[in-house]
Every structure is written in structure tokens, then in C-alpha cells.
Amino acid sequence: MANLHGEVYYPPEEVVARAHVQDWEKLLEEAAADPVAFWEARAKELVDWFEPWERAFDDSNAPFYKWFIGAKTNIVHNALDRHITTWRRNKLAYIWEGEDGTRRTMSYYRLWREVNRFAAILKSMGVEKGDRVTIYMGRLPELPIAMLATAKIGAIHSVVYGGFSVEALAERIEDAQSRVLITADGGFMRGKIVPLKEIADEAVRRSPVVEHMVVVRRTGHEVNMEVGRDYWYHELCQLPVANGTVETEVMDAEDPLFILYTSGTTGKPKGVLHTHGGYQVGIATTLKYAFDLKDEDRWWCAADPGWITGHSYIVYGPLILGATSFIYEGAPNYPYPDRWWRMIEEYGITILYTAPTAIRGLMRFGNAWVNRHDLSSLRLLGTVGEPINPEAWRWYYEVVGKERCPIIDTWWQTETGHFMITPLPVTPLKPGSATKPFPGILAEVVDEEGNPVEPGVEGNLVIKHAWPGMLRTIYGDPERYKEQYWSKYAKQGYYLTGDSARKDEDGYFWIIGRVDDVIKVAGYRLGTAEIESALVSHPAVSEAAAIGVPDELKGNVIHTFVILREGFTPSPELEEELKQHVRHEMGPIAVPAKINFVESLPKTRSGKIMRRVLKARTLGLPEGDLSTLED
Ligand code: WTA
């Protein structure tokens, strides 16, 4: 590629030499000419099907698109069953290290056995095809095991991130109507115990649909076990029923695989629904092409399985490709700031995939912590979750990767299921840009009318053609699916991402950030409405508004504005109490950095809080168009 503008990093020769895709530009062109044909070819190449499809793509009921119509499959067949009859049965699927130093490894065969066992247990509890199972755990091998077991029998998993707390969990259980909850006694984080079972108990009191709780023992601390409802996983495993094999359910390509709740504009989290067929094709293709995953790799996606990144690239993607993954339970700087670097050296990790916030956090401790370890096993680095600032990019590239490892900056969303804008290993890189859309993905930056904007001009990021791993609907709320993603550019049929971006003169995409009521805190996705409703559930609070404010380390932090009820007065103690309340309801990631006590909030005449006005005031920026302001 000739003459790119700005700061450009070309891939090292040895990376190019082994790259799966050699001619990026050519592949982009070919795939763009016929995206359906591109994905169809990958579907044949990378996964097995019990029965083939009649048609690869159906847009007759847009925006309810379908892929691989009529095909029969089960993602667990591709992730596990098919490996058991090959040499891979003896290959490590997972290498796990607990924060306390405990180590476990699991071959594909062993993982398959465990999944069969858990599947048998779920069946004996009456879980059937289409039933929802909620999973709420720390980063343990039992988390993928529970997900795979659920999918194996055709049930739908809903994983709730282990850092969420009571109300967040209760709401998600309620919305999914899960009769089974899988959790652990606790998790380790920064040397402390996260009381998962206690939180789960309280959540189930609020959402009493749960009939059975399976509890994995991790911390060993004393927890309440309700007779007839709660069971220890290790005890269930001893039962005669938990033996032998469970048949993998034959699923339609369009049958649901999982629900993953994510934050949107209203208080209620959205249950993003993904299916077996297209999703497996999308994640396997993107992982293979963007990270060049090979059998000898040791892949470390440092996300949490409880978020989409973990679903796609810790659980399903690497297993479908038969890769070896590393999982670490705890905090990156525990007990010392070289914990990650030590583990990369120790386990010979070849690819590290993490969030910019983690990179910035580790960068703070200085280069010496990195340099005391031999990181020469690394060959590729990746980031996800928020824009990476060029300074962190260069540090990651120079200090961690020693200028040998291209940085794969992947832009995507819970809704998209897999990478959408990302370099491949051979792509010339510009720090801070996710480069260009993945082959077969058609993205554009458009103005309010849907016309492409000029290079350098900010606009809405849209996707112009359906893709296989896309969400199929919002669980239980198809209207919201249409409204949220497809109504703004209904005429053109574009998917609205909710991000703003610009393209440069080389056609490279630069993601700016969310334009809706979503805040990205340390890469975690939160909705202003969820934080606000946690605040107003406190007796002192009458109204609340939350905004994201840029932060050097976390990308954004939460600032809130609170109107108190009669009889309450602002004080530092009350501020602390409200923070604790949000922590208890939502979890530590949602705790506001700042609570401002105010007398009124800027509102439109129809009563909607104008968060952008609060944001402008906080940042000392012009307040923009105030014509709709009530007062
Ligand atoms: C943001 C995470 C810039 C973006 C996989 C998107 C990014 C939201 C990047 C989705 C990136 C994700 N560069 N921004 N490489 N990756 N984002 O659903 O705002 O938790 O809309 O999915 O994260 O967050 P979600």
C-alpha cells in the first residue's frame, strides 16, 4: 500500500510471512463486491453443519435478517465435539491461573467431559431447549463449561458479569425468566473475596423465578445454602446422573444461543440475542483472519467471559478454531504490577488481547515492570472496548511488543457479535485508528441524512449490509430492536451503531465515541439510565442524571447530578452513602466518581433531562442549541 498519510507503522516481515491473509486490499475488494458469498465460503470452510442451508441470506423480513436458512448445527459441536475425534482431544483448551496462584489446565477431552457432566446436571433439573439459564460467576473455567453445557442441550445462556451487583443481576434474571442460576460461592479480586453467592441470594429474593441454584466452590468461605434450591456443583458431579455423555441438540441455524444484556437508552438493559449459525461463522472467521490464530499459539483474551468479548473470543471463537487459551482470574496488578508480564513469560503467551484502559493502567507503573520479563513469545497484540489514545498505543507497541508486534485495534459491539472494523496482521497501522472494515463488512460514516461525509468530518458510524454474527433481536422486544438500530436510517436500511467516527483521506476509520446515553467506563458499557435508577432507589434522592466525563485512565468516569428529597441536606457523608448504594445495586464499575447536589436539572419542555447540557457545563464547553430547554 503506497503513501499513507500521517504516522504509519508497517508490519514486520516475519509477521507478513506467516499471515493467513496476504493481500488485504484485494480481499477487501472481493468481499465487498459480494459479502454474502464471502461469508458463505467461510461457513463452508471453518465450521461443520449437520445439514446444509437452502439459502445463505434472507432479507425478506428486514431488519429481521436471517443467515444460513434451513441449516442444522450446534455451536458446541464445532467448539468441542468435533475435536474429540481428532488429535486435538489431547490439546489444551484452557490454561487457567487463579489470582491466588492456583493453576488448572484442561485438555479438549477433559473440557468435553466436564461439559457433558454439566449438561446432564442441567437436564436433570428439567432444563429444556429454549429455556434460559443465568450464569453469574468470576473468571473460572466453570464459566465456559456452564455456557457450553447450556448451549449443548439447546438452552439459552444469559451470563451476567461477575462485577455486577444485586439489582443488575435481579433485573436480568427477571427479564430472561431464568429458572436456573449458576453461580459460585465467591470470587477473588485484588486479594479480597467478592461475595457472589450473597449477592445472588439477594437478587433471587427480588426475582423469585429461580428454582435451582448451582454453586461452584471457589473461595471456600461460608455461604448460605437453601435446602431444596441450592446445590454444590462438586456434589452434583458425584451423582450417577452426572456421568456419560449427553447428546448435542440439533439446532436450527437461527435458533437462539444466548442473551447478553447491554446498556441502552432506557433504564431497562437490553437482552441482545445471538443465534447458533451465523454467529459461529462470524467469530471463527474474524479470529482467524485478524489474529492469525494457529495451533501453536497461546491466546490470551484478558476480557471477562461475562461480556461479549469473552463470549466470542474466550469461549466460542478459540474453541471452534481448536486453539489454546489462557484465562486469568484476578486483577492485573496483584500482588505486583508485573503480574501480567510474569504470566506472559511463564505461559509463553503469543497473542494478548485487552482493553486500552488496562494498558493505560499498567503503563502508569513504568517500563521496569515490563522489562524484567522476557516477552519474546508475543507476536501480536490487540485492543478493544474504547478508542486507544496514541500515547498508550505507542507504549503498548514499543515497550510491550518491542516494535515487533502489530496492534490489532478491533472495533465492534455486543450487538455485532464479532469484529467489524479491524486491521489484519498485514495492515499498515495508524495509532488510534481501527483501520478499515473487516472483509465482508460494509461500514460508512454518514451525516444526519445518511449521506457519506467528507474525509475528516465527524458523522454517525453505520453498517450498510447485514452480517452473519449480528444480533437478531432484543429478547422479548422486537419493536425496540427496530427502533433502536434501524429507524434512524430506515430509508437506506443502515444499522445505527450509536458511535460517531470520521474517516481520513486514506479511508481509515477513527472512532470518536458514543453519541447516545451509553458511557464507557474502563471499557465497560453502562447506561446513564441504569445508574440514575440505582440512585433514585435511595430514599434521599428525588431525581438524578448521569454523564460521562473524560478521564485519562478509565476513558470516562461517571459524574452524577442529584436533587434531594425534602428533609435531606447535601453532605460528604450522604455523598459517600449514595456511592455505596450504587455499588450495592449495580456494582463497583457503576460507582460515580462525583455526585453533585443540585436544585434543578436542565430539561426539555417534555421533561427529558438534557444530559448534553450538563456535560457541556461540566467540561466548560459551549452549551449548544438550547431552544428546547424548558427554562
Ligand atoms: C466502543 C465491546 C473505539 C464503541 C466489544 C462501541 C470501541 C462500544 C472499540 C461497544 C475500539 C469498542 N475503538 N471504540 N476498538 N471497541 N468500542 O457492546 O463505543 O461492550 O459502540 O462491546 O465500545 O461496547 P460493547
PDB file of N, CA and C and ligand atoms in Angstrom, residues 262 308-309 384-387 409-415 499 511 514 520 525, ligand 1:
ATOM      1  N   THR A 262     -27.102  -5.621  27.608  1.00  0.00           N
ATOM      2  CA  THR A 262     -26.207  -4.489  27.469  1.00  0.00           C
ATOM      3  C   THR A 262     -27.005  -3.212  27.670  1.00  0.00           C
ATOM      4  N   ILE A 308     -19.317  -9.504  25.959  1.00  0.00           N
ATOM      5  CA  ILE A 308     -19.325 -10.097  24.620  1.00  0.00           C
ATOM      6  C   ILE A 308     -17.920 -10.519  24.190  1.00  0.00           C
ATOM      7  N   THR A 309     -16.920  -9.743  24.575  1.00  0.00           N
ATOM      8  CA  THR A 309     -15.556 -10.091  24.169  1.00  0.00           C
ATOM      9  C   THR A 309     -15.187 -11.491  24.651  1.00  0.00           C
ATOM     10  N   VAL A 384      -9.496  -3.547  22.443  1.00  0.00           N
ATOM     11  CA  VAL A 384     -10.942  -3.478  22.212  1.00  0.00           C
ATOM     12  C   VAL A 384     -11.617  -2.684  23.320  1.00  0.00           C
ATOM     13  N   GLY A 385     -12.754  -2.119  22.999  1.00  0.00           N
ATOM     14  CA  GLY A 385     -13.637  -1.580  24.034  1.00  0.00           C
ATOM     15  C   GLY A 385     -13.776  -0.085  24.033  1.00  0.00           C
ATOM     16  N   GLU A 386     -12.779   0.619  23.572  1.00  0.00           N
ATOM     17  CA  GLU A 386     -12.821   2.080  23.542  1.00  0.00           C
ATOM     18  C   GLU A 386     -11.684   2.533  22.626  1.00  0.00           C
ATOM     19  N   PRO A 387     -11.734   3.780  22.212  1.00  0.00           N
ATOM     20  CA  PRO A 387     -10.628   4.250  21.368  1.00  0.00           C
ATOM     21  C   PRO A 387      -9.326   4.199  22.164  1.00  0.00           C
ATOM     22  N   ASP A 409      -6.367  -3.285  16.557  1.00  0.00           N
ATOM     23  CA  ASP A 409      -7.368  -2.477  17.271  1.00  0.00           C
ATOM     24  C   ASP A 409      -8.734  -2.816  16.674  1.00  0.00           C
ATOM     25  N   THR A 410      -9.524  -3.577  17.429  1.00  0.00           N
ATOM     26  CA  THR A 410     -10.779  -4.123  16.906  1.00  0.00           C
ATOM     27  C   THR A 410     -11.967  -3.308  17.377  1.00  0.00           C
ATOM     28  N   TRP A 411     -12.702  -2.729  16.453  1.00  0.00           N
ATOM     29  CA  TRP A 411     -13.934  -2.039  16.823  1.00  0.00           C
ATOM     30  C   TRP A 411     -15.112  -2.980  16.593  1.00  0.00           C
ATOM     31  N   TRP A 412     -15.943  -3.128  17.612  1.00  0.00           N
ATOM     32  CA  TRP A 412     -17.172  -3.916  17.479  1.00  0.00           C
ATOM     33  C   TRP A 412     -18.037  -3.690  18.695  1.00  0.00           C
ATOM     34  N   GLN A 413     -19.149  -4.412  18.794  1.00  0.00           N
ATOM     35  CA  GLN A 413     -20.128  -4.190  19.859  1.00  0.00           C
ATOM     36  C   GLN A 413     -20.787  -5.506  20.275  1.00  0.00           C
ATOM     37  N   THR A 414     -21.421  -5.489  21.439  1.00  0.00           N
ATOM     38  CA  THR A 414     -22.215  -6.637  21.881  1.00  0.00           C
ATOM     39  C   THR A 414     -23.169  -7.050  20.761  1.00  0.00           C
ATOM     40  N   GLU A 415     -23.742  -6.062  20.118  1.00  0.00           N
ATOM     41  CA  GLU A 415     -24.732  -6.308  19.074  1.00  0.00           C
ATOM     42  C   GLU A 415     -24.118  -6.936  17.818  1.00  0.00           C
ATOM     43  N   ASP A 499     -22.215   5.110  17.611  1.00  0.00           N
ATOM     44  CA  ASP A 499     -20.891   5.728  17.725  1.00  0.00           C
ATOM     45  C   ASP A 499     -20.740   6.829  16.687  1.00  0.00           C
ATOM     46  N   ILE A 511     -12.633   6.067  15.431  1.00  0.00           N
ATOM     47  CA  ILE A 511     -13.830   6.061  16.265  1.00  0.00           C
ATOM     48  C   ILE A 511     -13.700   7.161  17.318  1.00  0.00           C
ATOM     49  N   ARG A 514     -19.307   7.230  21.870  1.00  0.00           N
ATOM     50  CA  ARG A 514     -20.755   7.068  21.843  1.00  0.00           C
ATOM     51  C   ARG A 514     -21.442   8.422  21.682  1.00  0.00           C
ATOM     52  N   LYS A 520     -18.821   4.579  28.490  1.00  0.00           N
ATOM     53  CA  LYS A 520     -17.812   3.533  28.551  1.00  0.00           C
ATOM     54  C   LYS A 520     -16.852   3.864  29.679  1.00  0.00           C
ATOM     55  N   ARG A 525     -19.408  -1.140  29.517  1.00  0.00           N
ATOM     56  CA  ARG A 525     -20.506  -0.384  28.934  1.00  0.00           C
ATOM     57  C   ARG A 525     -21.634  -0.221  29.943  1.00  0.00           C
TER      58      ARG A 525
HETATM   59  C1  WTA B   1     -16.716   1.038  21.910  1.00  0.00           C
HETATM   60  C2  WTA B   1     -17.343  -4.233  23.181  1.00  0.00           C
HETATM   61  C3  WTA B   1     -13.131   2.506  19.802  1.00  0.00           C
HETATM   62  C4  WTA B   1     -17.700   1.667  20.931  1.00  0.00           C
HETATM   63  C5  WTA B   1     -16.749  -5.196  22.145  1.00  0.00           C
HETATM   64  C6  WTA B   1     -18.778   0.616  20.797  1.00  0.00           C
HETATM   65  C7  WTA B   1     -14.562   0.924  20.649  1.00  0.00           C
HETATM   66  C8  WTA B   1     -18.834   0.064  22.193  1.00  0.00           C
HETATM   67  C9  WTA B   1     -13.717  -0.117  20.195  1.00  0.00           C
HETATM   68  C10 WTA B   1     -19.392  -1.331  22.285  1.00  0.00           C
HETATM   69  C11 WTA B   1     -12.499   0.259  19.532  1.00  0.00           C
HETATM   70  C12 WTA B   1     -15.452  -0.987  21.143  1.00  0.00           C
HETATM   71  N1  WTA B   1     -12.257   1.576  19.360  1.00  0.00           N
HETATM   72  N2  WTA B   1     -14.265   2.215  20.447  1.00  0.00           N
HETATM   73  N3  WTA B   1     -11.617  -0.636  19.113  1.00  0.00           N
HETATM   74  N4  WTA B   1     -14.295  -1.281  20.528  1.00  0.00           N
HETATM   75  N5  WTA B   1     -15.622   0.340  21.248  1.00  0.00           N
HETATM   76  O1  WTA B   1     -21.017  -3.574  23.489  1.00  0.00           O
HETATM   77  O2  WTA B   1     -18.206   2.841  21.513  1.00  0.00           O
HETATM   78  O3  WTA B   1     -19.310  -3.511  25.361  1.00  0.00           O
HETATM   79  O4  WTA B   1     -20.023   1.129  20.401  1.00  0.00           O
HETATM   80  O5  WTA B   1     -18.716  -4.191  23.023  1.00  0.00           O
HETATM   81  O6  WTA B   1     -17.477   0.091  22.643  1.00  0.00           O
HETATM   82  O7  WTA B   1     -19.268  -1.813  23.593  1.00  0.00           O
HETATM   83  P1  WTA B   1     -19.630  -3.303  23.945  1.00  0.00           P
END
